[in-house]
Amino acid sequence: MKKILTVSAWTLLFLLVVLPVGSLIRLLADPLRLRRRRASATYFRHS
Amino acid sequence: MKVLELASYVLGLSSGYHDSAVALLKDGEIVSALQEERFSRIKQDAGFPAHALRACLAQAGIGLDDVATIYYYENPVKKLRRIWSTFCNFGMPGYANFVAEMPAWLSNKVHVKRNLRRALTQHFGAAAAAPQIAYIDHHESHAAAAFFPSPYQDAAVLCIDGVGEQATTSAWVGEGQRLTKLWEIRFPHSLGLLYSAFTYFCGFKVDSGEYKLMGLAPYGRPVYRQQIYDHLIDVKDDGSFWLDMAYFDYAVGDAMTNDKFAALFGGARREPESPLTRREFDLAASVQVVLEEVLLKIAASVQRLSGKDRLCMAGGVALNCVANGKLLASGIFKQIWVQPASSDSGGALGAALAGWHTRQAQPRATPRGDSMKASLLGTSYDDAAVAAALADCGAVASRLSDAAMLSTVADLLSQGNVVGWFQDRMEFGPRALGSRSILGDARNTKMQSVMNLKIKNRESFRPFAPVVLAEHVADWFDLGCASPYMLFVVGVQAHQRHALSAHEQALSGLEALKCQRSTIPAVTHVDYSARVQTVGADSSVRLRKLLEAFYAQTGCPVLVNTSFNVRGEPIVESPLDAYRCFMRTQMDYLVVGNYLIDKQQQPALAQDCDWRIEYALD
């Protein structure tokens, strides 16, 4: 029972937080970031 | 009045993932470093290194309350942040692992300080005052392990591994006691994981089979090289790279590669232990070439950016001795020093060194040469302890004088015998460097297959490494510098090579093993390469004396040197481990200290079980 509750709670967290936040990142930030990095001369992240 | 100054001890510790280890510094000097696997007999043991820590403290003659600080080799909070953001980035495919992993991470794995304190209390008692614990970032630990023990006062530092917290590749400048990061490449873009993906796809175990893939590469041709560049990795002129994660599963899945990767390379991955085919040979050759090309580009840009002409390296990829050899030959850097314990066990040493030099701002000593003490940082057994251990085993042994032992063993080796060699302090890191070694005659045409199949019980394609008197290295190998840690693969000298007939040249795959390619065939790989260990005149190890005796008898200053273990077994730690391993294999003689043990004279090993059951195949 406890295991089912735990899995359910983490599933909810995944569906309600991780997926939406991740989708937003992938939709907005990722393509921009990727395009910028691919266009730049390096993938290094300088300190 | 004279004030008595107490020595200051700091401890580095790695645990939780693989290669748990501890390293102890006394006033900045490395006094001891040990891997837990040697004591627990579990290969790459990830557990809390209680045995190693106990041995470490015993060697130094101190208690835990004498240790000021324990430095842990990575930052779990930063790591959790990376894992969380990875799940966000990869969406639905990560669901199963998110639900499976995150609860354990939040309730347990991230609380490393709490867990370490509990483990210390459990193993050393509540009375043992637990030292303070601090985190050092994973790549900083590697960088510190690469630079601080090196013989250089200033150098560029390159760390390449699978992944730490976020970094997978990082470049640094080391000057005196300072380490300054230049740049990094972040997860999931990782050269180490790219190589591990091919290791997995070729049916070998990730985190240990990478050596096998490297050894397999010379049997193939790099026919997939362009495919790798076209689909898997985008490499800029400066060597920075980006992986197309559409082909990999490791970021949020249980496997390293996915169906798309399999489709690109002609079908499903090879099943472990199934026969090797031309595809695996060619895949190994291809990814090895890509790794070398990217490494050379990265090295060139690090040299330009840092302005240094010496390089220090660490991280699992720094154990790719073939790539190291190419880097050395390229001349991009005048000198290269590679940390012999480059994987996560070395992280424990690096964490201690980073803590001492960068957190506590303690200056570096300036020893002649490096400060790794030939990597002989482990346990040792004196004559009385050896005698007692052998008596406990019921071993029939004869004690010889130093001179008699050396000449007898040299003679036995020259007659084609395989000898287990247990001397001095145990090595720290994955290589046996002459303290816990199995030795053989490199000139013997059957030695490679005998050692692989009858002694080590491992795959027939795997090469063996030579150990050579340093003053003779140029006569046998294309190597212009010392290589005391067996970390560079170079060619066998042209005049030692044998010309192959047209028929022999046409042999491919494992058939190529049938040719005798040089005067030292046991250590000459199918591409005429060898992973060389040099032993200098200043070396104090007994192996040096044995090489001298062998050279005096035979005119050959080269022996086969492989680790004292069977497949899947950690390298032996104690005389008891050595005797058991000796008795379970077809080794002919065992030498422990001054004791010579002849297999023919031994009683059957009592209460023995099959090593194949005791040790899972690697």
XYZ file of C-alpha atoms in Angstrom:
665
model
C 0.000 0.000 0.000
C 2.784 2.382 1.028
C 4.624 1.592 -2.190
C 1.548 2.301 -4.289
C 1.088 5.648 -2.535
C 4.753 6.539 -3.029
C 4.689 5.660 -6.713
C 1.437 7.598 -7.148
C 2.874 10.673 -5.440
C 5.999 10.620 -7.577
C 3.938 9.990 -10.692
C 1.858 13.068 -9.885
C 4.995 15.098 -9.293
C 6.371 13.918 -12.615
C 3.144 14.658 -14.519
C 2.368 17.976 -12.856
C 5.826 19.461 -12.459
C 8.586 17.690 -14.378
C 6.715 17.207 -17.639
C 5.267 20.735 -17.930
C 8.499 22.431 -16.856
C 10.498 20.165 -19.144
C 8.141 20.768 -22.047
C 8.451 24.512 -21.597
C 12.228 24.244 -21.536
C 12.258 22.089 -24.631
C 9.796 24.326 -26.442
C 11.368 27.654 -25.627
C 14.864 27.496 -24.262
C 16.352 24.407 -25.871
C 15.990 25.286 -29.569
C 17.367 28.762 -28.899
C 20.238 27.446 -26.837
C 20.997 24.692 -29.313
C 20.847 26.985 -32.328
C 23.118 29.444 -30.552
C 25.614 26.723 -29.607
C 25.608 25.107 -33.023
C 26.137 28.488 -34.658
C 28.942 29.377 -32.271
C 32.486 28.185 -32.783
C 32.535 26.106 -29.609
C 30.520 23.947 -27.264
C 32.902 24.730 -24.412
C 31.362 26.556 -21.465
C 34.062 28.952 -20.404
C 34.499 29.823 -16.752
C 61.368 25.492 24.842
C 60.732 23.389 21.816
C 57.105 23.304 20.669
C 55.984 19.906 19.403
C 54.003 20.377 16.215
C 51.384 17.753 15.501
C 51.089 16.376 12.002
C 47.997 17.347 10.080
C 46.026 14.575 8.404
C 43.318 14.914 5.776
C 41.431 12.086 4.174
C 39.882 11.812 0.722
C 37.006 9.417 0.190
C 35.055 8.147 -2.793
C 32.073 5.839 -2.494
C 28.529 5.295 -3.617
C 28.932 4.647 -7.354
C 31.952 2.566 -8.233
C 35.577 2.238 -7.130
C 35.205 3.233 -3.489
C 38.529 4.293 -2.061
C 40.297 6.328 0.599
C 43.497 8.341 0.488
C 45.375 9.811 3.427
C 47.663 12.849 3.408
C 50.049 13.687 6.208
C 51.079 17.334 6.031
C 50.252 17.170 2.334
C 52.315 14.061 1.633
C 50.445 11.068 0.237
C 50.978 8.337 2.803
C 48.337 5.821 1.849
C 45.641 5.165 -0.753
C 43.510 2.055 -0.933
C 40.559 0.699 -2.885
C 37.792 -1.090 -1.022
C 37.472 -3.780 -3.709
C 40.825 -5.259 -2.709
C 39.494 -6.054 0.774
C 35.839 -6.830 0.079
C 36.799 -8.912 -3.001
C 33.957 -7.255 -4.926
C 35.187 -5.760 -8.188
C 34.736 -1.971 -8.244
C 32.979 -2.121 -4.886
C 30.769 0.927 -4.423
C 30.120 0.482 -0.711
C 31.466 2.527 2.175
C 35.234 1.802 2.217
C 35.403 0.621 5.828
C 38.163 -1.955 5.278
C 40.246 0.419 3.217
C 39.843 3.192 5.783
C 40.813 0.901 8.636
C 43.923 -0.254 6.758
C 44.759 3.321 5.810
C 44.624 4.527 9.421
C 46.554 1.475 10.625
C 49.328 2.127 8.121
C 49.660 5.684 9.365
C 49.386 4.557 12.998
C 46.600 7.018 13.751
C 42.929 6.948 14.702
C 39.994 8.589 13.022
C 40.074 11.393 15.583
C 43.522 12.386 14.283
C 42.003 13.238 10.912
C 41.050 16.894 10.643
C 38.799 16.748 7.591
C 37.337 14.188 5.234
C 36.928 15.455 1.685
C 34.323 13.623 -0.362
C 35.091 13.384 -4.070
C 31.926 14.973 -5.451
C 29.022 17.211 -4.552
C 25.769 15.229 -4.310
C 23.610 18.353 -4.184
C 24.957 19.535 -7.533
C 24.584 16.022 -8.868
C 20.935 15.885 -7.830
C 20.386 19.230 -9.573
C 21.807 17.729 -12.779
C 19.646 14.620 -12.494
C 16.533 16.711 -11.879
C 17.196 18.980 -14.857
C 17.931 15.935 -17.028
C 14.510 14.473 -16.233
C 12.956 17.844 -17.060
C 14.840 17.974 -20.346
C 13.982 14.477 -21.513
C 10.294 14.371 -20.584
C 8.169 11.244 -20.789
C 10.933 8.719 -21.616
C 12.351 9.423 -18.168
C 9.171 8.607 -16.257
C 10.063 5.071 -15.117
C 13.508 6.010 -13.881
C 12.239 9.213 -12.270
C 9.789 7.246 -10.141
C 12.377 4.565 -9.426
C 15.335 6.823 -8.621
C 14.178 10.155 -7.244
C 12.730 8.901 -3.939
C 16.037 7.183 -3.123
C 17.947 10.263 -4.167
C 15.970 12.673 -2.014
C 15.675 10.427 1.022
C 19.160 8.960 0.967
C 21.706 9.545 -1.761
C 21.860 13.308 -1.497
C 22.562 13.151 2.254
C 26.152 12.024 1.880
C 27.458 13.786 4.986
C 24.771 12.193 7.151
C 25.374 8.779 5.584
C 29.130 9.022 6.011
C 28.749 9.974 9.678
C 26.462 6.997 10.234
C 28.881 4.656 8.488
C 31.824 6.040 10.465
C 29.939 5.552 13.717
C 28.889 2.049 12.689
C 32.396 0.938 11.781
C 34.544 2.962 14.167
C 32.231 3.385 17.128
C 30.320 6.331 18.539
C 33.365 7.335 20.550
C 35.391 8.034 17.430
C 35.150 11.769 16.944
C 33.962 12.114 13.376
C 36.039 14.663 11.472
C 34.298 17.421 9.585
C 33.229 16.462 6.058
C 33.422 18.691 2.987
C 32.577 18.196 -0.678
C 34.950 18.710 -3.582
C 33.423 18.793 -7.080
C 33.999 15.617 -9.085
C 36.091 17.175 -11.836
C 38.021 19.296 -9.374
C 38.920 16.037 -7.602
C 40.142 14.599 -10.905
C 42.034 17.789 -11.762
C 43.698 17.816 -8.343
C 44.627 14.118 -8.672
C 46.156 14.900 -12.052
C 48.089 18.046 -11.185
C 49.162 18.065 -7.533
C 51.055 14.724 -7.539
C 52.585 15.462 -10.947
C 56.235 16.501 -11.261
C 55.226 19.896 -12.721
C 54.903 23.241 -10.953
C 52.700 24.552 -13.741
C 50.739 22.669 -16.381
C 47.506 22.420 -18.303
C 45.112 19.870 -16.855
C 42.544 17.875 -18.783
C 39.838 15.735 -17.168
C 37.668 13.477 -19.308
C 35.275 10.922 -17.883
C 31.642 9.763 -18.067
C 30.084 12.389 -15.857
C 30.567 13.994 -12.472
C 28.030 16.501 -11.238
C 27.539 18.212 -14.588
C 30.925 18.299 -16.241
C 32.017 15.445 -18.474
C 35.132 17.129 -19.823
C 37.006 19.994 -18.221
C 40.232 21.906 -18.723
C 42.220 23.636 -16.015
C 45.460 25.457 -15.442
C 47.528 24.328 -12.497
C 50.103 26.684 -10.999
C 51.722 25.906 -7.653
C 48.873 25.189 -5.284
C 46.188 26.733 -7.488
C 43.843 25.145 -9.988
C 41.841 27.418 -12.286
C 39.122 26.057 -14.498
C 39.201 27.166 -18.140
C 36.081 25.497 -19.518
C 33.875 22.465 -19.304
C 31.483 20.403 -21.401
C 28.369 19.273 -19.604
C 26.233 16.141 -19.434
C 24.822 14.457 -21.494
C 27.573 15.319 -23.972
C 30.362 13.014 -22.878
C 33.290 11.352 -24.613
C 33.447 8.795 -21.831
C 29.800 7.886 -22.228
C 30.133 7.768 -26.025
C 32.911 5.201 -25.581
C 30.857 3.365 -22.948
C 27.884 3.292 -25.327
C 29.987 1.392 -27.874
C 31.349 -0.802 -25.071
C 27.773 -1.707 -24.169
C 26.738 -2.176 -27.794
C 29.644 -4.552 -28.390
C 28.459 -6.705 -25.479
C 30.917 -5.651 -22.778
C 30.210 -4.321 -19.316
C 30.104 -0.545 -18.933
C 32.737 0.867 -16.551
C 35.018 -2.134 -16.966
C 34.718 -3.378 -20.558
C 36.174 -0.174 -22.005
C 39.630 -1.758 -21.735
C 38.380 -4.642 -23.824
C 36.993 -2.359 -26.518
C 40.353 -0.593 -26.662
C 42.108 -3.952 -26.989
C 39.663 -5.063 -29.663
C 40.155 -1.986 -31.858
C 43.354 -3.136 -33.635
C 41.504 -6.174 -35.016
C 39.129 -3.968 -36.993
C 39.067 -1.147 -39.500
C 37.441 2.213 -38.730
C 34.723 1.795 -41.341
C 32.065 3.393 -39.112
C 34.121 6.506 -38.397
C 32.234 8.777 -40.769
C 28.880 7.391 -39.613
C 29.786 8.335 -36.051
C 30.657 11.876 -37.144
C 27.576 12.160 -39.362
C 25.063 10.961 -36.789
C 26.378 10.746 -33.245
C 28.844 13.523 -32.517
C 29.300 17.060 -33.774
C 32.883 18.223 -33.219
C 34.019 21.840 -33.534
C 37.513 22.816 -34.634
C 38.553 23.348 -31.020
C 37.553 19.784 -30.106
C 34.392 20.744 -28.253
C 31.589 18.341 -29.054
C 27.887 17.686 -28.826
C 26.178 14.286 -28.918
C 22.858 13.665 -30.649
C 20.881 12.133 -27.798
C 18.332 10.673 -30.212
C 20.712 7.688 -30.450
C 21.449 7.184 -26.755
C 19.415 5.980 -23.817
C 21.792 6.655 -20.926
C 20.482 10.069 -19.909
C 17.196 8.836 -18.434
C 16.967 5.167 -19.454
C 18.387 1.868 -18.290
C 20.490 1.135 -21.377
C 23.326 3.031 -23.015
C 21.971 2.964 -26.570
C 18.555 2.667 -28.201
C 16.951 1.152 -31.304
C 18.006 4.072 -33.480
C 21.638 3.437 -32.560
C 21.191 -0.260 -33.346
C 19.603 0.539 -36.710
C 22.561 2.784 -37.549
C 25.046 -0.019 -36.934
C 23.271 -2.956 -38.510
C 21.092 -4.489 -35.832
C 20.895 -5.376 -32.179
C 23.822 -5.190 -29.784
C 26.057 -8.215 -29.370
C 24.920 -10.475 -26.546
C 27.553 -10.639 -23.793
C 29.868 -13.667 -24.115
C 28.596 -14.483 -27.628
C 31.178 -14.777 -30.446
C 32.740 -11.548 -31.657
C 32.118 -10.628 -35.275
C 33.698 -8.313 -37.815
C 31.131 -5.654 -36.838
C 32.405 -5.445 -33.240
C 36.026 -5.261 -34.422
C 35.153 -2.413 -36.790
C 32.968 -0.585 -34.276
C 35.784 -0.717 -31.729
C 38.292 0.560 -34.297
C 35.925 3.337 -35.368
C 35.060 4.747 -31.963
C 38.714 4.485 -30.917
C 39.752 6.611 -33.909
C 37.026 9.167 -33.173
C 38.095 9.348 -29.522
C 41.720 9.891 -30.516
C 40.850 12.576 -33.079
C 38.656 14.500 -30.647
C 41.246 14.167 -27.877
C 43.987 15.586 -30.123
C 41.775 18.548 -31.068
C 40.888 19.215 -27.440
C 44.536 18.939 -26.405
C 45.586 21.413 -29.100
C 43.012 23.969 -27.993
C 43.903 23.486 -24.311
C 47.542 24.075 -25.187
C 46.669 27.267 -27.070
C 44.402 28.561 -24.314
C 46.670 27.715 -21.390
C 50.001 28.478 -23.031
C 51.503 25.537 -21.117
C 53.719 22.901 -22.674
C 53.027 20.230 -20.068
C 49.777 18.374 -19.626
C 48.307 16.425 -16.714
C 45.354 14.127 -17.262
C 42.804 12.235 -15.200
C 39.275 10.838 -15.510
C 38.353 7.411 -16.840
C 39.152 8.328 -20.444
C 42.728 9.091 -19.391
C 43.110 5.318 -18.938
C 42.747 4.924 -22.695
C 46.466 4.283 -23.133
C 46.192 4.027 -26.918
C 44.819 7.571 -27.136
C 47.436 8.702 -24.598
C 50.150 7.229 -26.814
C 48.836 9.125 -29.838
C 48.700 12.323 -27.810
C 52.279 11.824 -26.651
C 53.440 11.152 -30.214
C 51.610 14.221 -31.547
C 54.005 16.525 -29.686
C 51.207 18.968 -28.822
C 52.586 18.939 -25.305
C 56.272 18.409 -24.563
C 55.494 16.294 -21.517
C 52.413 14.443 -20.326
C 51.721 13.021 -16.892
C 48.663 10.846 -16.349
C 47.322 10.033 -12.904
C 47.649 6.229 -12.603
C 44.422 6.002 -10.582
C 42.509 8.044 -13.096
C 39.042 6.691 -12.452
C 36.882 7.387 -9.421
C 39.224 5.664 -6.973
C 41.699 8.416 -7.806
C 38.917 10.867 -7.015
C 39.494 10.077 -3.334
C 43.138 11.094 -3.688
C 42.196 14.173 -5.690
C 39.615 15.253 -3.125
C 42.209 15.039 -0.352
C 44.760 16.980 -2.411
C 42.234 19.635 -3.469
C 41.168 19.993 0.155
C 44.737 20.381 1.349
C 46.038 22.718 -1.337
C 43.052 24.738 -2.523
C 40.711 24.783 0.523
C 43.399 24.944 3.188
C 45.796 26.915 0.945
C 48.751 24.714 1.863
C 51.779 24.960 -0.437
C 53.007 22.084 -2.594
C 56.273 20.382 -1.876
C 58.690 20.225 -4.793
C 59.909 16.659 -4.934
C 62.125 15.340 -7.704
C 59.750 13.472 -9.962
C 56.125 12.926 -9.070
C 54.822 12.377 -5.566
C 52.819 9.212 -6.280
C 55.570 6.963 -4.877
C 55.271 4.695 -7.917
C 51.590 4.314 -6.942
C 52.679 1.838 -4.258
C 50.407 3.314 -1.617
C 48.661 0.225 -0.306
C 49.170 -2.501 2.253
C 52.340 -4.540 2.661
C 53.258 -7.700 4.559
C 56.561 -8.270 6.302
C 58.382 -11.590 6.356
C 56.751 -12.809 9.569
C 53.263 -11.946 8.320
C 53.921 -13.762 5.047
C 55.228 -16.831 6.855
C 52.193 -16.912 9.135
C 49.745 -16.456 6.254
C 51.353 -19.211 4.196
C 51.350 -21.537 7.192
C 47.618 -20.818 7.690
C 46.997 -21.744 4.050
C 48.905 -24.982 4.456
C 51.236 -23.858 1.685
C 54.476 -25.740 1.105
C 57.010 -22.974 0.630
C 60.766 -22.575 0.724
C 62.411 -19.396 1.932
C 65.292 -18.189 -0.237
C 67.832 -15.433 0.169
C 67.308 -12.307 -1.957
C 69.961 -13.321 -4.500
C 68.828 -16.944 -4.718
C 65.187 -15.948 -5.039
C 65.886 -13.509 -7.881
C 68.089 -15.864 -9.893
C 65.727 -18.813 -9.325
C 62.665 -16.859 -10.447
C 64.492 -15.446 -13.474
C 65.468 -19.001 -14.378
C 61.908 -20.290 -13.932
C 60.554 -17.485 -16.119
C 63.073 -18.173 -18.868
C 61.935 -21.813 -18.890
C 58.397 -20.707 -19.775
C 56.842 -20.853 -16.316
C 54.167 -18.413 -15.228
C 54.941 -16.860 -11.854
C 52.680 -15.070 -9.386
C 54.667 -12.186 -7.909
C 53.630 -10.644 -4.561
C 56.006 -8.021 -3.169
C 56.235 -4.547 -1.614
C 53.235 -2.257 -1.045
C 50.092 -2.860 -3.076
C 49.399 -0.611 -6.046
C 46.706 2.076 -6.002
C 44.739 2.183 -9.251
C 43.736 -0.392 -11.830
C 47.232 -1.449 -12.904
C 49.489 -4.041 -11.338
C 52.908 -2.446 -11.530
C 55.038 -5.212 -10.115
C 53.729 -5.655 -6.582
C 50.663 -7.812 -7.245
C 51.552 -9.175 -10.692
C 51.612 -12.328 -12.757
C 54.831 -12.522 -14.755
C 55.932 -14.458 -17.797
C 58.596 -14.539 -20.505
C 57.678 -12.039 -23.250
C 59.712 -14.033 -25.820
C 57.566 -17.118 -25.380
C 55.278 -17.640 -28.383
C 52.615 -19.445 -26.343
C 52.590 -17.095 -23.353
C 49.755 -14.822 -24.559
C 47.261 -17.630 -25.071
C 48.409 -19.553 -21.973
C 48.003 -16.498 -19.775
C 44.654 -15.500 -21.278
C 42.985 -18.879 -21.343
C 44.636 -20.935 -18.612
C 45.664 -18.348 -16.055
C 43.446 -15.290 -16.321
C 40.491 -17.129 -17.871
C 39.701 -14.142 -20.041
C 39.012 -13.513 -23.716
C 41.705 -14.662 -26.143
C 41.929 -11.334 -27.989
C 43.188 -9.343 -25.025
C 46.802 -8.236 -25.150
C 49.355 -8.306 -22.339
C 51.634 -5.506 -21.301
C 55.431 -5.523 -21.136
C 57.532 -4.281 -18.251
C 61.022 -3.241 -19.295
C 64.206 -1.912 -17.727
C 63.972 1.834 -18.412
C 67.509 2.112 -19.792
C 66.662 -0.436 -22.507
C 63.236 0.854 -23.492
C 64.395 2.636 -26.654
C 65.881 -0.588 -27.980
C 62.558 -2.387 -27.750
C 59.801 0.207 -27.995
C 59.181 3.480 -29.788
C 59.113 5.444 -26.544
C 61.376 8.355 -25.720
C 60.391 8.882 -22.102
C 59.641 6.990 -18.903
C 56.280 5.269 -18.545
C 56.263 3.973 -14.982
C 52.486 3.626 -14.775
C 51.804 1.655 -17.970
C 49.638 4.437 -19.404
C 51.007 4.830 -22.923
C 50.662 2.449 -25.850
C 53.506 2.726 -28.343
C 54.928 0.656 -31.163
C 57.429 -2.191 -30.831
C 60.705 -1.068 -32.414
C 60.999 -1.906 -36.113
C 64.140 -4.009 -35.654
C 62.349 -6.216 -33.106
C 59.478 -6.903 -35.505
C 59.187 -9.983 -37.693
C 58.196 -9.726 -41.321
C 54.897 -11.483 -42.009
C 54.275 -13.727 -44.990
C 51.547 -12.789 -47.474
C 49.351 -15.473 -45.940
C 49.864 -14.079 -42.428
C 49.168 -10.540 -43.590
C 45.856 -11.681 -45.022
C 44.662 -13.047 -41.670
C 41.958 -10.956 -40.083
C 40.009 -10.825 -36.839
C 41.155 -13.212 -34.123
C 43.055 -15.248 -36.735
C 45.626 -12.454 -36.635
C 46.674 -13.730 -33.217
C 48.337 -16.713 -34.859
C 51.256 -14.698 -36.207
C 54.501 -14.207 -34.372
C 55.033 -10.496 -34.879
C 58.193 -9.742 -32.970
C 60.968 -11.065 -30.784
C 58.597 -10.469 -27.842
C 55.340 -11.901 -29.230
C 53.619 -12.262 -25.849
C 53.404 -8.476 -25.501
C 53.088 -7.431 -29.146
C 49.511 -6.662 -30.132
C 48.224 -7.361 -33.645
C 49.050 -3.789 -34.709
C 52.607 -4.106 -33.289
C 51.708 -1.954 -30.305
C 52.429 -2.497 -26.623
C 51.350 -0.824 -23.386
C 54.739 -0.257 -21.875
C 55.776 -0.003 -18.232
C 59.313 1.159 -17.597
C 61.158 0.489 -14.344
C 63.937 2.982 -13.720
C 67.244 2.473 -11.960
C 65.976 4.647 -9.100
C 63.023 2.344 -8.531
C 62.999 0.539 -5.224
C 60.591 -2.203 -6.278
C 61.840 -5.760 -6.283
C 60.627 -6.188 -9.830
C 63.553 -4.014 -10.905
C 65.998 -6.523 -9.417
C 64.133 -9.418 -11.029
C 64.260 -7.719 -14.443
C 67.995 -7.206 -13.980
C 68.443 -10.888 -13.112
C 66.321 -11.958 -16.096
C 68.285 -9.651 -18.380
C 71.579 -11.020 -17.079
C 70.440 -14.577 -17.827
C 68.698 -14.057 -21.154
C 69.782 -10.730 -22.670
C 66.121 -9.692 -22.734
C 65.081 -6.876 -20.364
C 61.357 -7.394 -20.964
C 58.773 -9.470 -19.063
C 55.033 -9.887 -19.380
C 53.337 -8.109 -16.472
C 49.642 -8.599 -15.835
C 47.527 -8.072 -12.760
C 47.381 -10.810 -10.133
C 43.757 -11.891 -10.455
C 41.400 -13.884 -12.632
C 38.631 -12.458 -14.744
C 36.126 -10.572 -12.597
C 38.293 -10.738 -9.472
C 39.861 -7.658 -7.871
C 43.659 -7.729 -7.757
C 44.861 -9.781 -4.775
C 45.519 -7.877 -1.582
C 46.926 -10.404 0.899
C 49.154 -13.489 0.742
C 45.996 -15.567 1.327
C 44.272 -13.991 -1.720
C 47.432 -14.624 -3.734
C 47.682 -18.263 -2.685
C 44.000 -18.944 -3.454
C 44.278 -17.321 -6.876
C 47.509 -19.231 -7.547
C 45.924 -22.561 -6.616
C 42.790 -21.975 -8.694
C 44.663 -21.237 -11.898
C 47.408 -22.926 -13.868
C 50.144 -20.655 -12.612
C 53.330 -22.657 -12.058
C 55.029 -20.817 -9.199
C 54.155 -18.205 -6.624
C 56.640 -15.863 -4.992
C 55.534 -14.010 -1.860
C 58.333 -11.940 -0.409
C 61.233 -14.383 -0.226
C 59.037 -17.477 -0.234
C 58.919 -19.625 -3.347
C 55.906 -21.883 -3.786
C 55.889 -24.660 -6.379
C 52.424 -25.717 -7.593
C 53.554 -29.333 -7.858
C 54.260 -29.508 -4.140
C 50.981 -28.030 -2.899
C 48.182 -29.958 -1.228
C 44.703 -29.534 -2.722
C 43.083 -26.265 -1.674
C 40.647 -27.023 1.161
C 37.054 -25.741 0.995
C 37.562 -24.231 -2.391
C 34.760 -23.136 -4.636
C 34.799 -22.379 -8.330
C 36.105 -18.844 -8.985
C 33.571 -18.592 -11.822
C 30.811 -18.691 -9.213
C 32.611 -16.473 -6.732
C 33.388 -13.704 -9.235
C 30.892 -12.438 -11.794
C 32.397 -12.104 -15.272
C 33.501 -8.557 -16.030
